Each structure stands twice: as structure tokens, then as C-alpha cells.
Amino acid sequence: MNRDDFTFRAPRQAVRACTVLAAIGAVAVAAGLAVAPTETWASLLLVSYALVGLSLGSAVLIALQYVTGAGWGVALRRVPEAMALALPVGAVGILLVLVCAPSLYPWTSHTDAHTGHVSELKHLWLSRPFFLVRAVVYLACWYAFILALVRNSRRQDRDGAVSHTRRNVALSAAFLVVFGVTCWLASYDWVMSLEPEWYSTIFGLYAFAGLFLGGLAALTLLVLWLRRAGPLRRVVSVDHLHDLGKLVFAFSTFWVYIWFCQYMLIWYVNNPEETAYYIRRQDGAWQSLLVLSVVLNWGVPFLALLSRAAKRNAVWLGRVCAVVLLGQWLDLYVLIGPPFGQPTVQELALQAVLLLGAGGVFCLAVFRALGQAPLVPVGDPFLVESLPASSTAFAGRLAHNPGEEVCFPVTHEGRGGQQIGQAHPDRV
Amino acid sequence: MNRRLFLGTFEREEDLLGATAEARQQGLRIVDVYTPYAVHGLDHAMGLAPSRLGRACFVFGLLGVGFALWFQFWASAVDWPINVGGRPWNSLPAFVPVAFEVMVLFAGVGVVLSFLLVSRLYPGKRAVVPVAEVTDDRFALVLEENDAAFDVDTVRRLFAAHHAVATEEREEQDPPPPPAPAPRSRVRINAALLVLLVVLVALNWFLTPDPGQPNREFLPDMARSVPYDAFAPNPNFPNGQTLQTPPPGTIPRGQLPLHYAATPEDALRAGRELINPLDGKSAQIRERGALVYANYCLLCHGPAGKGDGPVAVRGVPPPPSLLADHALQMKDGQLFHVLTYGQGNMASYASQLSREDRWSAILHVRALQQAGKGQP
């Protein structure tokens, strides 16, 4: 067993396909900007925000696992790490939109009649320089935390020191606090201020629920692909899929819970400033899309993943995750699209091309990150706990022959012991 | 008949899992496995069928949702409809939170009760602990001699191969001996609980508050509001009252003043000045007029306005016919004055009929006069 088995080399066809998609996407952006700039910028904002969400969702999952001392996901951790490292792809898109297309945000033009109702405090908060500085701060902050977490994790591959895990636990705790505030504010800035008179205090939580659900679905799809394509075949067991399925199921339900919290309060209070948001989204084609988004994000995964067998079925789980990802895109479209009018076929086509293109760039970035380190964090003291018990190639040999050519630290404490403190000292 | 049991005690979870899986592969009968906590994968190693509690949970949840939705629909749309801000009586968004909570309640309580029932964990059930250490840090696998081919050495080898720290052979009566009486400590606890219950009931009986006294208030913010009550003294106004006299000339919302007195002169003046704001072109107004006439006028004036209504026939002085010349010559405004203030034996109908209804009744009277032209 040596670490070469866990080197990831992206399949040539996949790289080629992603490159072609990225090129098509770039052409589509250029063409779109020439023909319909506003719609194109809005689409670019949507796609970039979605990609940032995927990266952030992965980063939050990593941090949560460190903070809670979860062992089950350690074997898969390189996958969310790679997705988190792809943050710059979406970040560049967001910054491009914020810098080049201020006209998306009605509050930037003070002559606009819209701003008449916006309060003084909002005027102070939504001033353009402050707005841009904030965006840079959020993105830089997230990326710094991600880089630090991944760097420690990769260093641990070489020396297997427990101190890296300890450091990452502390970093993760700090990241979760910082993320809680910045995610909230960023969603207010980038999405909610598209309609500055409207406000919803739960919006940040709603944004988090969406990005975490999307991140989990994308992560699951990637894990399934790596499992089928080879490198993670012996590492990812059905129990891991079961756990991922449970998370997707749980956060799909969490998402609809938050969605409904926002909807019901606005419906019940019937306050004109707030209902305007849903009235716009119940107009014409938007109404069907609004309903469809709830069906795809919750209705389908809830019913499809309710049973234990469904969560343990790789094909089924993959399909549901694809539906959830589509649903997350639709949810963002219903969030961002309505201020720019009714959906049109051209707009949807542009969205589809942009989405594929951006997805291509994102996948290339993920492939690159996956290739930089072994696909399994071979130095992590929790790894043994995460590996499938049935996988005799690992666990059986590791547990009793720690002196062999083995690159995993071994604990004899079993579950609930003090794994971190008692990682095996004479590991190779 | 007695049965022979073999107990293997293990120190580590992995050994227990390995031994259990192997025992099952060799066709040994596993009586049970005892662990200090739930061990992942043990159900699989023992070859247990997947739990059916999940399905029970789903059914209970569906029951909860169905019941809550039906009950809310029945309560707020059928039995006691209350207008809440103009929302429909059957408003699904408002029902969702309660339906959700009831679903959780039904599913949670239902699945726990099903579990207790299926596992036969009735109150008073005695725990079976083969080795005291399994409540601390040991795992025990209990096998049973199931047929003649049963080989004790195989079992011993199996236990040894998986690092068993102790192996033990036991004879057990089948059926097992009746359980020993409850230990005295438990009797004492039950007695203490019973006494406590009696004391609480007694206290509740004796400390019942005086119904003549107001209840104690907890967080009285909702009951005692900050604003002044309508008739409370108020230092903020010069006259010291909260409820202020309206300025002269104020009229209530939705009410129009009528500048006529209840005199024959003003009836004539009303005839000159007022005209019927309604006309008979709208079928709806005509129907309304007919309805008002039928409900309020017909009793005395009769279906055709001849003064032969059911009441007049039975002894109440009959009113003059509406088809008489005198009535034909009365202007609409004059009729309105009559309806509003009364005339002769006829009382005022102002409190029963809105202005629109009075005018619509007048329209109907005109229609009756038109129909009865030329008759006496």
C-alpha cells in the first residue's frame, strides 16, 4: 500500500471536455455582453455566486467535521478541499460583475425613483466604494481560511503530526464564526440589494442553506465519480454514501424549512414592502419556476432519499444530487432573475451555456487541486476510523501490523477513545 | 429442558464483530450480543433483518400530517370560521407549522411506543445481564448448543482466535426460572413516589386559590397595555379625560347626515328635493328591492301593494293601497321620508333598512304601481 495509489490524474477526455465547455462559455459571455449586456451580467452574477456557494459549502463541511471531531468523512476530505480551493473561479466572476456592472443594482443610481424608500442607513451601507471593499474582504477572508486549512491538511500527509489536526480544529472554529457573519452580509450585498426596498432578516440563513445543500450535492456527485472512475473505489464504502445521502436529505429539508419560514411570515404579515418580492415571483412564468424550485430542492430529494436503501444506492443518490444541483440553480434564478423581467428562452439558453462553461472552469480547477496531493489524507489520525471496516486491504492489516509498509497511523482505542492524542508513534 | 450456553467476553469492538460474523458463518446459534453501547455493524454481523421501525415512523408521520391538516381545516373553515386579515378560511400556509409539529409528535411518540411494544420493554421488565462487565467496558457474545453436531472445541477456538478475554459455559433452565422479587430499594422508591403523589394532590386541593381573587400575573405586558384606557383619567389633555369630545360637525365614517325633520312639511320638502339615486335598469337592484319589500313591507301592504298583507287581513288596521291616487302622486323623496320617519300607523324603518335598501324598496313600489295601473 503506498501513496502512489492515491494520485489523481484527470482523465484526458474529461479535461478536454471541460476545456471546450469553458471556451464556449467565454465566447457566450463575449457575445452576450455585445447583444444584451444587462441579462449577461445578471447571468454571470448568478453563475459566479453559485460557484462561490459550492466552494463555501465544501469549506463549511470540512470545518464542521474538524470542529465536531467527525471521523467518518476524513477519507473523502480531499474532495471538498479541492472544491473549496476552486473558490477563485467564482470569486473572479463576482468581482467582475460588481466592478463592471453597477447598473444591476438600482441603488447605485441615486436619481432612480426606486431609492426613494431606501432608508438613510441603507444609503450609508450601500455606497459603492464600501460595497466593493466589503466584497474583496469577504472573498479574501474565505480564501485565506481555505488555504490555511488545506495547507495544514497536506502537510500532515508528509509528517503525520497530530498538531496539524489541532491547528485545523482551531482554524475551523474561527472560520465558522467568521463565515457565519460574512456569508450573511455577502448574501445581503450581492443578492438582496438587487431589490433594495425589500428585506428579509432570514435571508442570510436562507443563502447558507442553499449553498450548503448545493455544495453537498456537488460533493456527492464528485465522490461518486471518483469512486466509479477508480481512485476512491476501495476507500468510499456504501456507509460513506449513506452518510452523504443523509446530509443531502437533511439539508434539503433544512432548506425548505428556511424557505417556508421566509414565505409564511411574509404571507402572514402581508406587509406591502415585503410581499412585493413574492408578488413579482408569482407573476407569469416565475410562478411555475418558483414552485418547480421547491419541488426540485425538496420534494424530489425528500421522497427519493427517504428510505435507507435509496441513500445507499450510488446510482440513485447520484441522480437525486443532480436534481438538487439543478434545483439550486433554479432557486438562484428565481432569486436574481425577476428584477430584470420575465424569463425568456434566450436568457435560459444563455444561462445554460454560461453554466456549462463556468462548470468546465470549476472542474478544471478542482482537477488541478485534486492532483496536488494524495486523494486520501494519508497522514490524518482519524483516517482509520473513516475507512470501511469491510475493506480488509486496509483495516485488517493496519490494525495488527503497524510496522509494515503502511502509511496510516493506527489507533487501538477503537471508537470513542482519545484518537488524536494517541496516534500511533512509530508510523512510517 | 436445560440449554447449554457459551459466553465469550471480548475487550475490543473489532474482536466482537469478527467473532460474531464468524459464528454466524459457521452456523452457530447466536442467542444475543451484549455491549455497553450501540456498536456499528453489529446488526449486520448478527444477520439481523433491517428494522421495520422506519416504515412505522413514516406511517405515523403521515397520520400526524393528515390529522393536523384535517383538524385545522375543520376548525377554521367549517366549524368556526374567523376572518383573519381577509385571508381565505382554508389557508394552507397557516396550517403548515402545526401540521409539521403534529407530524413530529405522532412520528416520535408513535415510533418509541412501537419500539417498546415490539421489543417487549413493558414497565417492570427485568434487565438480562449475562456478565456484569458488559455494562462497563466488555463485550459479550452468547452462543447456544443447537444440535448434536455442536462442537465445544470449535467454539473455544473461535473465541480464542478473536482474542476473547474470558470463555464460560453455562447451563440454563428452559423456561428460565421466575424472576426474583423486586429488591427492597425499588419498593422504597415506589413508596416514596406514591407518597409524593398523594402530597401533591393534597397540596393542590388545599392551596386552590380563592376564585374571588384575581389570578397571579406572570409577564403581564400583554394584559396591562401602555396606552390609557378610554375612560381613564389622562393628565395629557386639558380636560383630564382620555376620550375626547369630537369637534363640532364630526360625523361617523360611512354615515351621511339627512337634513330633514320628522314633520309633514319636511316630507313634502324631501319630495321636492330628493331623487332616487338608483334606477331599475340593474336586475340586481330590482331583485334587491323585491327582497326588501317581501321581507319588510309585504306583511302589511300585501304582495301587490293593495294593503291586504297577511297581518292586515288578521286584524291590524290595513294601510291605504299603494295603488291609490294619493300614493301614485307621492314623489320618491316623500316615500323615502315615510320609510325613514314613518307615517300614521307605520313606524320608522331607518334602523332596519340601509339607505340603499330604502331606495330599492321604493323602486319596487313604483314597479308594483306600474303593474297595477287601472285596477282599483
mmCIF file of C-alpha atoms in Angstrom, chain B residues 1-9 31 34 127-134 140-145 150 152 155-156 159 166-174:
data_model
loop_
_atom_site.group_PDB
_atom_site.id
_atom_site.type_symbol
_atom_site.label_atom_id
_atom_site.label_comp_id
_atom_site.label_asym_id
_atom_site.label_seq_id
_atom_site.Cartn_x
_atom_site.Cartn_y
_atom_site.Cartn_z
ATOM 1 C CA MET B 1 -35.276 -28.902 29.458
ATOM 2 C CA ASN B 2 -31.970 -27.210 30.096
ATOM 3 C CA ARG B 3 -29.909 -25.480 27.455
ATOM 4 C CA ARG B 4 -26.155 -25.049 27.252
ATOM 5 C CA LEU B 5 -24.854 -21.545 26.663
ATOM 6 C CA PHE B 6 -21.330 -20.412 25.785
ATOM 7 C CA LEU B 7 -20.233 -16.917 26.718
ATOM 8 C CA GLY B 8 -17.265 -15.233 25.114
ATOM 9 C CA THR B 9 -16.145 -11.936 26.596
ATOM 10 C CA VAL B 31 -28.551 -16.079 21.447
ATOM 11 C CA TYR B 34 -24.283 -7.640 24.870
ATOM 12 C CA ALA B 127 -32.735 -6.473 32.602
ATOM 13 C CA VAL B 128 -30.786 -9.553 31.484
ATOM 14 C CA VAL B 129 -27.085 -9.078 32.150
ATOM 15 C CA PRO B 130 -25.061 -12.242 31.497
ATOM 16 C CA VAL B 131 -21.813 -10.684 32.663
ATOM 17 C CA ALA B 132 -21.741 -7.554 34.801
ATOM 18 C CA GLU B 133 -18.820 -6.100 32.789
ATOM 19 C CA VAL B 134 -20.947 -5.574 29.677
ATOM 20 C CA ALA B 140 -20.150 -10.496 25.381
ATOM 21 C CA LEU B 141 -21.217 -12.963 22.691
ATOM 22 C CA VAL B 142 -23.621 -15.671 23.817
ATOM 23 C CA LEU B 143 -23.921 -18.870 21.739
ATOM 24 C CA GLU B 144 -26.234 -21.803 22.264
ATOM 25 C CA GLU B 145 -25.717 -25.506 21.638
ATOM 26 C CA PHE B 150 -22.241 -28.866 18.033
ATOM 27 C CA VAL B 152 -17.372 -27.245 22.009
ATOM 28 C CA VAL B 155 -16.450 -22.556 19.881
ATOM 29 C CA ARG B 156 -13.406 -22.310 22.099
ATOM 30 C CA PHE B 159 -13.383 -17.317 20.837
ATOM 31 C CA ALA B 166 -12.884 -14.996 29.076
ATOM 32 C CA THR B 167 -14.868 -18.016 27.949
ATOM 33 C CA GLU B 168 -17.581 -19.560 30.056
ATOM 34 C CA GLU B 169 -20.036 -22.417 29.764
ATOM 35 C CA ARG B 170 -23.429 -22.216 31.433
ATOM 36 C CA GLU B 171 -26.446 -24.396 31.946
ATOM 37 C CA GLU B 172 -29.712 -22.541 31.894
ATOM 38 C CA GLN B 173 -33.166 -23.775 32.679
ATOM 39 C CA ASP B 174 -35.658 -23.519 29.905
#
